[in-house]
Structures are given as structure tokens and as C-alpha cells.
Amino acid sequence: MILLCSTAQLQAEATGTLTTSNGKIFDANGSAVVLKGFALSGFESSFTMTGDLTEGTNSITHDWDTAMYRAKLMGFNAARLEWNVAGLAASPKSVTTPNCDIATAADIESSLLPPTTTDTPQPMGNPTLPQSPPSIIGDTCSADLPTTSTTDRFVYMANYLCGQGFYVALVYHSVSISYGGDSSIQKEASWIADWVSLNRLILDLINEPDAYGASWTASGQLQYNVGTYYLDAMDALYAVCPGCLFQIQGSGQYAAPTYTNYGDGYCTNSSLLGSGSNPTQFFTTLLNKKYVSQVMLAPHVYGPSVSDQSSESTGTALFTRLSKSFGYMNKDGFCTGTTCHVFAVVLGEFNVKMDSVADVAFWSSLVQYLNNVGEGADGKHNAISSFFIWAWDANADTEFGLGGLVESDWETLNWAKMAALIDNSTRFTYGMGLVPWYLPGYILPAGTEHCNAVTVPLLQQLDVSMLNDLHVLSRNLHVLSHNLPGV
């Protein structure tokens, strides 16, 4: 769920946060916001940190602030932090590097320029860095990251990212419980309590509910169905955070005839669903909620290397699959009676295996669809420009071999993936509108010393002490929602 804000632009102006209207995101000034984001994994496991700061040879890879500086200069303005209860409860591991070899500004600049042998658009002239690299305390890399607790580190990093001008999404991420995933989600009130304690950031409620065998109409390993979880959580969170925009993932439609990925599945047309789970009741209820304009859809869309679905992964078959799941939601919207609501959509997670012929073909079709151009302009959806790619970290995917935005040395950028995100590469006609620092049109994300305007009032009220007591939260939801600070 994304804690952006509110039900109308006027409320956004009053709270200084974000809102959605007619399928788009707007800031407090009424300007459109497009999220160009990447995922950071680590707090959903016992790793207690995003990425691996032991790789590489100098501060480019050993210093977390420098790593995020590089992401910012490559055109990203949003970051997705994965977390769960067990991950935050783990004891923090040491991530500092004493006697660190401090890279020069010239070294960092060089690491941010594409080799002339890549498909990536090349710089014109001799560009200069628009912002100096972050300073490093003494000769110790990542010395600013807290060691008091994993929760303190998590909160600090979210604050730091905000201060650097990033929009920050927090994602409750756990693998299937049968594979050792976080079991706290099995008790809805406790899971909601965990979220309420994090109520002042950008959030995504449940990562890929299908992993729990749950859907819009079935509970699987959970207490209730996914729609009930979403609505109960948003009710509780809206009470303590009227400035939150909720981001929800689809579920229960991965089989024929819909063939969606885990994390996708919003089709409400029963004639198209077959035996798939129908979210009509969820959306009907949602349309009567005060926070309906704070809800965004965040489908996960992957190619054949992950989904194993080659028949629905290119051309018209892919476009049809996406439009009947979520595309219609950001054009015609969901209607009940004479009331309709058009939802904003952000591509919540994706990646492409660039050496896979099938994945590359999938990507070529997907970007046409997302840009609403060429054969992808099916007349059934609007352009979808916001995204979060999985992931920055080189080790974020070990199952499918997709790779991250940095190569295995953690220093070399994955220029094949960058080329796929930047428009007008020699390999792909269309990209995702990413503009790095060395190309015309780059915008440096503007942050403040502590946090940007979107999240300052949110983070200031975050109750860190509650995060340290996550396993003790056994109070019922009614009592909880009336006794938290700030309620």
C-alpha cells in the first residue's frame, strides 16, 4: 500500500501529500507524479539490510548512501523497501566497512556512464554530475546506518531515501508459509497492527497473495479472503493516517483463461474469468469508502522465464490479458450502478531476463502496451507510466536468474536493463521513460535534510517503539485503533 494521500486534490493540498484522480497521481501542487522506482530487498529476511555491502572494492559498492546516490542519478525517483515482522525483529548485522577505499567523484561519474559498446543511449558532449556524491564519515563506509536495532535501521533508511527526494514504498513481503515465510499474516488483527505501526510511509499491503493460496474469495492459509484483509487494513490505517494512498495487488486469477501472474488479477467480468476468483464484491464495497481515491492497483507482470506462460506473453494475447485484468480499471474504471471510479495503476513489480529470446519478445510487447502505442494501443486502457522494477540488488533473484540493476560485482550497472528502461535505445524502440543524469530532460529528485514534503509529516509520527513489540500485539483491532499515538 502506498501512503500517498487523499480522496481529492483539495485534501492533497491541505495535507501536503499525494492523491489520485482519474487514474493519475498528483502532488499537493496539482502536478502529475510518475514513479520510476526499484525494489530493495533484505528486510523481509534475516539479512537486516538491503543488498550486500561486502562486495566490490571501494565505496561505490561498500557505502549504501553512495549506492542510492547512483540510483538517483540514473533517473529513479522511487524506492520499494521489502519488510516483514520476522525480518525487523532479527538482530542487525554489521554492514560497515572500516578503512574503506573512498572512490573519487571521477570514479563515481565514470561508473554512471554507459560503455560505447552498449545499446544504451549515449551522452552528448561532456556532462558533469548535477550533484556531488555523499560525504563519508572518516574512512568508514555505511557508518551512518544504525546498529541499535533492525527497526531503527529500517526507519533510518526510509527517512534517508525520502531526504534524497525518493518516494518510498514499504511492501509487506513474505514467501509462502510452508516455505518458512512470516506467519504473522495468518492472524489478521496482528497483521493489521503491524501495518498500523508503520502507518506513516508509502506501503504495499500484501506481496503476491497467491503465495498463501489466498484470493478475492478464498482465504487459503490466511484467516479471511484477500479483499477482507485489504478493507480491514485500510479502515484501520485511514483512521490513523488520512494521508495514505493504498497500493493493492491482485490475486486468484493465474489459471486459464486469465493467465495472470502472482500479484496480478483484478478482472471483474465473470464471463472472462472462468473459475478465477472475482473481486467484484471487494470493489463494490471499496467504492463506498472515503479513501477510494487513495487506492492504486499494483500488478506484477513477468515474462515466460518467471511465469512459464509463453502463450499469453506477446502481442494481442498479452494485451488482452492485461486489459481484462487491470487495463480497463485505468480507462473505464469499475462501475456499480451509475457510480464509477478510475484507478491509478503502477507496475508494482517486473523484470526481464535480457538473454532470453522469449523474455525480450515479451518486453517488446509489454512496453508498447504500457506506453499505449503501436499494436499495444488496444483502446481498452490508458498509458501506465509508473513502475517499480525488481530489483536494484544483484542478489535479489536467485531462483530465475533475472539479475538486478547492478551486475554481480555490485559496481557495474546492468546497462542492458537500463537500455530497456530508457527510451530510444538501439534495441528497443520504446522504454519506460527513465532519464539518467547525462541525457537531456533529467530531473534531480529534490529532498530535504530529513524527508521530502510527501513523507515528513508521516515519518515524524511513526511509533518506533511499537515496531519493537510486534510479537506482543495481541489486542483486538478495535482497542488497537483507539489507543495508538496520534489517533
Coordinates of C-alpha atoms in Angstrom, one line a residue:
M1 CA 0.0 0.0 0.0
I2 CA 1.3 3.4 -0.8
L3 CA 0.9 6.1 1.8
L4 CA 0.4 8.9 -0.7
C5 CA -2.7 10.9 0.0
S6 CA -6.1 11.5 -0.1
T7 CA -9.5 11.5 -1.7
A8 CA -9.3 14.7 -3.6
Q9 CA -6.8 17.3 -4.8
L10 CA -8.0 19.8 -2.2
Q11 CA -7.2 17.3 0.6
A12 CA -3.8 16.8 -1.0
E13 CA -3.1 20.5 -0.9
A14 CA -4.2 20.6 2.7
T15 CA -2.0 17.7 3.8
G16 CA 1.0 18.3 1.6
T17 CA 0.9 14.8 0.3
L18 CA -0.4 13.0 -2.8
T19 CA -3.7 11.9 -4.3
T20 CA -5.1 10.1 -7.3
S21 CA -7.7 11.4 -9.7
N22 CA -8.9 9.9 -13.0
G23 CA -6.3 7.2 -12.9
K24 CA -3.3 9.5 -12.3
I25 CA -1.2 10.6 -9.2
F26 CA -1.0 14.2 -8.3
D27 CA 1.1 16.1 -5.7
A28 CA -0.1 18.9 -3.4
N29 CA 0.6 21.5 -6.2
G30 CA -1.6 19.7 -8.6
S31 CA 1.3 18.4 -10.7
A32 CA 1.3 14.9 -12.1
V33 CA 3.6 12.4 -10.4
V34 CA 5.2 9.5 -12.2
L35 CA 7.0 6.9 -10.1
K36 CA 10.2 5.5 -11.6
G37 CA 11.2 3.0 -8.9
F38 CA 13.3 0.0 -8.0
A39 CA 13.0 -2.6 -5.2
L40 CA 15.4 -3.1 -2.3
S41 CA 15.2 -6.5 -0.7
G42 CA 16.7 -7.6 2.6
F43 CA 14.4 -6.6 5.5
E44 CA 12.0 -9.4 4.6
S45 CA 14.7 -11.9 5.6
S46 CA 17.3 -12.2 8.4
F47 CA 19.8 -10.2 6.3
T48 CA 18.7 -7.0 8.1
M49 CA 19.9 -4.8 5.3
T50 CA 19.2 -4.1 1.6
G51 CA 21.8 -5.6 -0.7
D52 CA 25.3 -6.8 0.1
L53 CA 27.8 -4.1 1.1
T54 CA 30.7 -6.6 1.3
E55 CA 31.0 -6.9 -2.5
G56 CA 33.3 -4.8 -4.7
T57 CA 36.5 -2.9 -3.9
N58 CA 35.6 0.6 -2.8
S59 CA 32.9 2.9 -1.5
I60 CA 30.9 2.6 -4.8
T61 CA 29.7 -0.7 -3.5
H62 CA 30.5 -0.6 0.2
D63 CA 28.7 2.7 1.0
W64 CA 24.9 2.5 1.0
D65 CA 24.5 6.2 0.6
T66 CA 26.7 6.2 -2.5
A67 CA 24.7 3.3 -3.9
M68 CA 21.5 5.3 -3.5
Y69 CA 23.1 8.4 -5.0
R70 CA 23.9 6.3 -8.1
A71 CA 20.3 5.2 -8.3
K72 CA 19.1 8.7 -8.1
L73 CA 21.4 9.9 -10.9
M74 CA 20.3 7.1 -13.1
G75 CA 16.8 8.7 -13.1
F76 CA 15.0 6.8 -10.4
N77 CA 12.8 8.8 -8.0
A78 CA 11.1 6.0 -6.0
A79 CA 12.3 3.0 -3.9
R80 CA 10.4 0.0 -2.7
L81 CA 11.6 -1.4 0.7
E82 CA 10.6 -5.0 1.4
W83 CA 9.9 -6.0 5.0
N84 CA 8.1 -8.4 7.3
V85 CA 7.8 -8.9 11.1
A86 CA 10.5 -11.5 11.4
G87 CA 12.9 -9.5 9.3
L88 CA 12.5 -6.4 11.5
A89 CA 12.8 -8.5 14.7
A90 CA 16.2 -10.0 13.7
S91 CA 19.3 -8.7 15.3
P92 CA 21.1 -6.2 13.0
K93 CA 24.2 -7.5 11.2
S94 CA 27.3 -5.3 10.9
V95 CA 27.3 -3.5 7.5
T96 CA 30.1 -1.0 7.9
T97 CA 33.5 -1.2 6.1
P98 CA 36.3 0.4 8.1
N99 CA 39.4 1.6 6.2
C100 CA 37.2 1.8 3.2
D101 CA 38.7 2.8 -0.1
I102 CA 36.9 6.1 -0.9
A103 CA 36.0 6.4 -4.6
T104 CA 36.6 9.8 -6.2
A105 CA 33.9 11.8 -7.8
A106 CA 35.5 11.0 -11.1
D107 CA 35.4 7.3 -10.3
I108 CA 31.7 7.5 -9.5
E109 CA 30.9 9.6 -12.6
S110 CA 32.7 7.0 -14.7
S111 CA 30.6 4.2 -13.2
L112 CA 27.4 6.1 -14.3
L113 CA 28.3 6.5 -18.0
P114 CA 27.4 3.7 -20.4
P115 CA 30.1 1.9 -22.4
T116 CA 30.1 2.9 -26.0
T117 CA 29.5 -0.8 -26.8
T118 CA 26.1 -1.0 -25.2
D119 CA 22.6 -0.4 -26.7
T120 CA 22.1 2.4 -24.2
P121 CA 21.7 6.0 -25.5
Q122 CA 25.0 7.8 -25.2
P123 CA 25.7 11.1 -23.6
M124 CA 26.0 14.3 -25.7
G125 CA 29.1 16.4 -25.0
N126 CA 30.8 16.2 -21.6
P127 CA 28.1 16.1 -18.9
T128 CA 29.0 17.0 -15.3
L129 CA 27.4 15.5 -12.3
P130 CA 24.4 17.6 -11.2
Q131 CA 25.1 16.9 -7.5
S132 CA 28.2 16.0 -5.6
P133 CA 28.5 12.4 -4.2
P134 CA 27.6 12.0 -0.5
S135 CA 30.3 12.5 2.0
I136 CA 31.6 9.6 4.0
I137 CA 32.4 9.7 7.7
G138 CA 36.1 9.3 8.2
D139 CA 37.2 6.3 6.2
T140 CA 34.3 4.0 7.2
C141 CA 31.7 3.2 4.6
S142 CA 28.0 3.0 5.7
A143 CA 28.9 4.3 9.1
D144 CA 25.6 6.3 9.3
L145 CA 23.4 3.1 9.3
P146 CA 22.1 2.4 12.8
T147 CA 23.2 -0.7 14.7
T148 CA 20.9 -0.4 17.7
S149 CA 18.1 -2.5 16.1
T150 CA 17.0 -3.6 12.6
T151 CA 13.9 -1.5 13.1
D152 CA 15.9 1.6 13.7
R153 CA 18.0 0.9 10.6
F154 CA 14.8 0.3 8.5
V155 CA 13.3 3.6 9.7
Y156 CA 16.5 5.5 9.2
M157 CA 16.9 4.2 5.6
A158 CA 13.3 5.1 4.7
N159 CA 14.0 8.6 6.1
Y160 CA 17.2 8.9 4.2
L161 CA 15.6 7.9 0.9
C162 CA 12.9 10.5 1.5
G163 CA 15.5 13.1 2.2
Q164 CA 17.2 12.3 -1.1
G165 CA 14.0 13.0 -2.9
F166 CA 12.7 9.5 -3.4
Y167 CA 9.1 8.4 -2.9
V168 CA 9.3 5.4 -0.6
A169 CA 7.1 2.3 -0.8
L170 CA 7.0 -0.2 2.0
V171 CA 6.0 -3.7 0.9
Y172 CA 4.9 -6.5 3.3
H173 CA 6.8 -9.3 1.7
S174 CA 6.9 -12.9 2.8
V175 CA 7.2 -16.2 1.0
S176 CA 4.7 -19.0 1.4
I177 CA 4.4 -20.0 5.0
S178 CA 5.0 -23.6 4.0
Y179 CA 8.5 -22.5 2.9
G180 CA 9.2 -20.7 6.2
G181 CA 7.5 -17.4 5.5
D182 CA 6.4 -14.9 8.1
S183 CA 3.3 -16.5 9.8
S184 CA 2.1 -13.3 11.5
I185 CA -0.1 -12.6 8.5
Q186 CA -2.2 -15.6 9.4
K187 CA -3.8 -13.6 12.2
E188 CA -5.4 -10.6 10.6
A189 CA -5.6 -8.3 13.6
S190 CA -2.0 -8.8 14.4
W191 CA -1.0 -8.2 10.7
I192 CA -3.1 -5.0 10.7
A193 CA -1.4 -3.9 13.9
D194 CA 2.0 -4.4 12.2
W195 CA 0.9 -2.1 9.4
V196 CA -0.7 0.5 11.7
S197 CA 2.6 0.7 13.5
L198 CA 4.1 1.7 10.1
N199 CA 1.3 4.0 9.2
R200 CA 3.4 7.0 8.1
L201 CA 5.1 5.8 5.0
I202 CA 4.3 4.6 1.4
L203 CA 3.1 1.0 1.7
D204 CA 2.0 -2.1 -0.3
L205 CA -0.2 -4.3 1.8
I206 CA 0.5 -7.9 0.7
N207 CA 3.1 -9.1 -1.7
E208 CA 1.6 -11.7 -4.1
P209 CA -1.3 -13.1 -2.0
D210 CA -1.4 -16.1 -4.3
A211 CA 1.6 -17.4 -2.4
Y212 CA -0.6 -18.0 0.6
G213 CA -3.3 -19.8 -1.6
A214 CA -5.5 -16.8 -0.9
S215 CA -7.7 -14.9 -3.4
W216 CA -10.5 -12.4 -3.5
T217 CA -13.0 -15.1 -2.4
A218 CA -10.9 -17.7 -0.6
S219 CA -8.7 -17.5 2.5
G220 CA -6.1 -20.2 1.8
Q221 CA -3.6 -20.0 4.6
L222 CA -5.0 -16.7 5.8
Q223 CA -7.9 -16.1 8.2
Y224 CA -10.0 -14.4 5.6
N225 CA -10.0 -13.7 1.9
V226 CA -7.7 -11.0 0.4
G227 CA -10.4 -8.5 0.0
T228 CA -11.4 -8.6 3.6
Y229 CA -7.7 -8.2 4.6
Y230 CA -7.3 -5.2 2.4
L231 CA -10.5 -3.5 3.5
D232 CA -10.0 -4.1 7.2
A233 CA -6.4 -2.8 7.0
M234 CA -7.4 0.3 5.1
D235 CA -10.2 1.0 7.5
A236 CA -7.7 0.9 10.4
L237 CA -5.0 2.8 8.6
Y238 CA -7.3 5.5 7.4
A239 CA -8.3 6.2 11.0
V240 CA -4.7 7.0 11.9
C241 CA -3.4 8.2 8.6
P242 CA -5.9 10.1 6.4
G243 CA -2.9 11.0 4.2
C244 CA -2.2 7.4 2.9
L245 CA -2.7 6.1 -0.5
F246 CA -3.1 2.3 -0.5
Q247 CA -1.5 0.1 -3.1
I248 CA -3.0 -3.3 -3.6
Q249 CA -2.0 -6.4 -5.6
G250 CA -4.3 -8.7 -7.5
S251 CA -4.9 -12.4 -6.8
G252 CA -6.6 -15.7 -7.7
Q253 CA -6.6 -15.4 -11.5
Y254 CA -3.4 -17.1 -12.5
A255 CA -5.0 -20.2 -14.1
A256 CA -6.8 -20.4 -17.5
P257 CA -8.4 -18.4 -19.1
T258 CA -6.9 -15.3 -17.4
Y259 CA -3.3 -16.5 -17.0
T260 CA -2.2 -13.6 -14.8
N261 CA 1.0 -13.6 -12.7
Y262 CA 1.1 -13.9 -8.9
G263 CA 0.3 -10.3 -7.7
D264 CA -1.9 -9.6 -10.8
G265 CA -5.7 -10.5 -11.2
Y266 CA -8.3 -7.7 -11.0
C267 CA -10.8 -8.9 -13.6
T268 CA -14.4 -8.5 -12.5
N269 CA -16.1 -9.7 -15.7
S270 CA -17.4 -13.2 -14.8
S271 CA -17.7 -14.2 -18.5
L272 CA -13.9 -13.8 -18.8
L273 CA -12.9 -15.4 -15.5
G274 CA -13.8 -19.0 -15.8
S275 CA -13.1 -20.4 -12.4
G276 CA -11.0 -17.5 -11.4
S277 CA -11.7 -15.5 -8.2
N278 CA -13.9 -12.5 -8.8
P279 CA -13.1 -9.2 -6.8
T280 CA -16.5 -7.6 -7.7
Q281 CA -17.7 -7.6 -4.1
F282 CA -14.4 -6.0 -2.9
F283 CA -14.5 -3.2 -5.4
T284 CA -18.2 -2.6 -4.8
T285 CA -17.5 -2.1 -1.1
L286 CA -14.4 0.0 -1.9
L287 CA -16.4 2.5 -4.0
N288 CA -18.4 3.4 -0.8
K289 CA -15.2 4.1 1.2
K290 CA -14.0 7.6 2.0
Y291 CA -10.5 6.5 0.9
V292 CA -11.4 5.1 -2.5
S293 CA -9.3 7.8 -4.3
Q294 CA -6.3 6.7 -2.2
V295 CA -6.2 3.2 -3.7
M296 CA -3.8 2.2 -6.5
L297 CA -3.5 -1.1 -8.3
A298 CA 0.0 -2.6 -8.4
P299 CA 0.0 -5.7 -10.6
H300 CA 3.1 -7.8 -11.0
V301 CA 3.9 -8.7 -14.6
Y302 CA 6.7 -11.1 -15.7
G303 CA 7.7 -12.8 -18.9
P304 CA 8.0 -16.5 -19.6
S305 CA 11.2 -17.0 -17.6
V306 CA 9.2 -16.5 -14.4
S307 CA 5.6 -17.1 -15.4
D308 CA 6.1 -20.2 -17.6
Q309 CA 3.3 -18.8 -19.7
S310 CA 4.6 -18.3 -23.3
S311 CA 1.2 -18.4 -25.0
E312 CA -0.1 -15.2 -23.3
S313 CA 3.2 -13.3 -23.3
T314 CA 3.4 -11.3 -26.6
G315 CA 1.3 -9.3 -28.9
T316 CA -2.5 -9.4 -28.9
A317 CA -2.7 -12.2 -26.4
L318 CA -0.6 -10.3 -23.9
F319 CA -2.6 -7.0 -24.5
T320 CA -5.9 -8.8 -24.0
R321 CA -4.6 -10.5 -20.8
L322 CA -3.5 -7.2 -19.3
S323 CA -6.6 -5.2 -20.3
K324 CA -9.1 -7.6 -18.9
S325 CA -7.1 -7.7 -15.6
F326 CA -6.2 -4.1 -14.9
G327 CA -6.1 -2.1 -18.1
Y328 CA -9.8 -1.4 -18.1
M329 CA -9.5 -0.1 -14.5
N330 CA -7.5 2.9 -15.5
K331 CA -9.7 3.8 -18.5
D332 CA -13.3 2.9 -17.9
G333 CA -12.8 2.1 -14.3
F334 CA -15.0 -0.1 -12.0
C335 CA -18.7 0.8 -12.0
T336 CA -21.6 -0.1 -9.8
G337 CA -24.9 1.4 -10.8
T338 CA -24.2 4.9 -12.0
T339 CA -21.0 5.3 -9.9
C340 CA -17.6 4.6 -11.5
H341 CA -14.1 5.1 -10.3
V342 CA -11.0 5.1 -12.5
F343 CA -8.0 3.7 -10.7
A344 CA -4.3 4.7 -10.9
V345 CA -2.1 1.8 -11.9
V346 CA 1.6 1.4 -11.1
L347 CA 3.5 -1.6 -12.4
G348 CA 4.3 -3.0 -9.0
E349 CA 7.0 -5.5 -9.9
F350 CA 8.6 -6.8 -13.1
N351 CA 12.0 -7.8 -14.5
V352 CA 13.3 -9.2 -17.8
K353 CA 15.9 -11.8 -18.5
M354 CA 17.8 -10.0 -21.2
D355 CA 19.5 -13.1 -22.7
S356 CA 16.1 -14.9 -23.1
V357 CA 14.6 -14.6 -26.5
A358 CA 11.1 -15.2 -25.1
D359 CA 11.6 -12.6 -22.3
V360 CA 12.9 -10.0 -24.8
A361 CA 9.9 -10.6 -27.1
F362 CA 7.6 -10.2 -24.0
W363 CA 9.3 -6.9 -23.1
S364 CA 9.0 -5.5 -26.6
S365 CA 5.2 -6.1 -26.4
L366 CA 4.8 -5.0 -22.8
V367 CA 6.4 -1.6 -23.3
Q368 CA 4.1 -1.0 -26.3
Y369 CA 1.2 -1.7 -24.0
L370 CA 2.4 0.4 -21.1
N371 CA 3.1 3.3 -23.4
N372 CA -0.2 2.8 -25.2
V373 CA 1.5 2.9 -28.6
G374 CA 1.7 0.8 -31.8
E375 CA -0.1 -2.6 -31.5
G376 CA -0.3 -2.1 -27.7
A377 CA -2.8 0.8 -28.2
D378 CA -5.8 -1.5 -27.9
G379 CA -8.3 1.2 -27.0
K380 CA -9.0 -0.5 -23.7
H381 CA -6.5 1.2 -21.4
N382 CA -4.6 4.4 -20.9
A383 CA -0.8 4.6 -20.7
I384 CA 0.8 3.3 -17.5
S385 CA 4.0 5.2 -16.7
S386 CA 4.8 4.4 -13.1
F387 CA 6.8 1.4 -12.1
F388 CA 9.0 -0.5 -9.6
I389 CA 11.5 -2.9 -11.1
W390 CA 12.7 -5.9 -9.2
A391 CA 15.4 -5.1 -8.1
W392 CA 18.5 -2.9 -7.6
D393 CA 20.4 -5.7 -5.7
A394 CA 22.4 -8.1 -7.7
N395 CA 21.4 -11.0 -5.4
A396 CA 17.7 -10.2 -5.2
D397 CA 16.7 -13.0 -7.6
T398 CA 18.4 -16.4 -7.2
E399 CA 15.6 -18.6 -8.5
F400 CA 15.1 -17.3 -12.0
G401 CA 18.4 -15.7 -12.8
L402 CA 16.9 -12.4 -13.9
G403 CA 19.7 -10.3 -12.3
G404 CA 19.4 -6.8 -10.7
L405 CA 20.2 -3.3 -11.9
V406 CA 23.7 -3.9 -10.8
E407 CA 25.9 -6.8 -12.0
S408 CA 27.4 -9.4 -9.7
D409 CA 30.3 -7.1 -8.8
W410 CA 27.7 -4.6 -7.4
E411 CA 29.5 -1.8 -9.2
T412 CA 28.8 -2.2 -12.9
L413 CA 25.4 -1.1 -13.8
N414 CA 23.3 -3.6 -15.9
W415 CA 23.3 -1.5 -19.0
A416 CA 21.1 -4.0 -20.9
K417 CA 18.3 -3.4 -18.3
M418 CA 19.0 0.3 -18.2
A419 CA 18.6 0.4 -22.0
A420 CA 15.3 -1.3 -21.7
L421 CA 14.0 1.4 -19.3
I422 CA 15.4 4.4 -21.2
D423 CA 13.5 5.4 -24.4
N424 CA 15.0 5.1 -27.8
S425 CA 17.7 2.6 -27.2
T426 CA 19.0 0.8 -30.3
R427 CA 17.5 -2.5 -29.1
F428 CA 14.1 -1.2 -28.0
T429 CA 12.0 1.5 -29.7
Y430 CA 10.1 2.1 -26.5
G431 CA 11.2 2.2 -22.9
M432 CA 9.7 3.3 -19.6
G433 CA 10.7 6.9 -19.7
L434 CA 13.7 6.6 -17.4
V435 CA 16.1 9.6 -18.0
P436 CA 19.6 9.4 -16.5
W437 CA 21.7 12.3 -15.5
Y438 CA 23.7 12.5 -18.7
L439 CA 20.7 12.9 -21.0
P440 CA 18.5 15.9 -21.7
G441 CA 15.4 16.1 -19.6
Y442 CA 16.9 14.6 -16.4
I443 CA 15.3 15.9 -13.2
L444 CA 17.3 15.7 -10.0
P445 CA 14.9 14.5 -7.2
A446 CA 14.6 17.2 -4.6
G447 CA 14.8 16.2 -1.0
T448 CA 15.3 18.0 2.3
E449 CA 17.7 17.3 5.2
H450 CA 15.3 14.8 6.7
C451 CA 12.5 14.0 4.4
N452 CA 10.6 15.3 1.4
A453 CA 7.3 17.1 1.6
V454 CA 5.3 14.0 0.9
T455 CA 6.5 12.0 3.9
V456 CA 7.8 14.4 6.5
P457 CA 4.5 14.6 8.5
L458 CA 4.2 10.8 8.1
L459 CA 7.6 9.7 9.4
Q460 CA 7.6 12.2 12.3
Q461 CA 4.6 10.3 13.8
L462 CA 6.0 6.8 13.2
D463 CA 5.9 4.9 16.5
V464 CA 9.2 3.1 16.6
S465 CA 8.6 1.6 20.0
M466 CA 5.7 -0.4 18.7
L467 CA 7.8 -2.0 16.0
N468 CA 10.0 -3.4 18.7
D469 CA 6.9 -5.1 20.2
L470 CA 5.4 -6.6 17.1
H471 CA 5.2 -10.1 18.5
V472 CA 3.2 -8.9 21.6
L473 CA 0.4 -7.2 19.6
S474 CA -2.5 -9.4 20.6
R475 CA -5.0 -6.7 21.3
N476 CA -8.2 -6.8 19.2
L477 CA -8.4 -4.3 16.3
H478 CA -11.0 -2.1 17.9
V479 CA -8.9 -1.5 21.0
L480 CA -5.8 -1.1 19.0
S481 CA -7.1 1.5 16.6
H482 CA -8.3 3.7 19.6
N483 CA -5.1 3.5 21.6
L484 CA -2.3 4.2 19.1
P485 CA -0.5 7.5 19.3
G486 CA -1.9 10.1 17.0
V487 CA -5.4 8.5 16.8

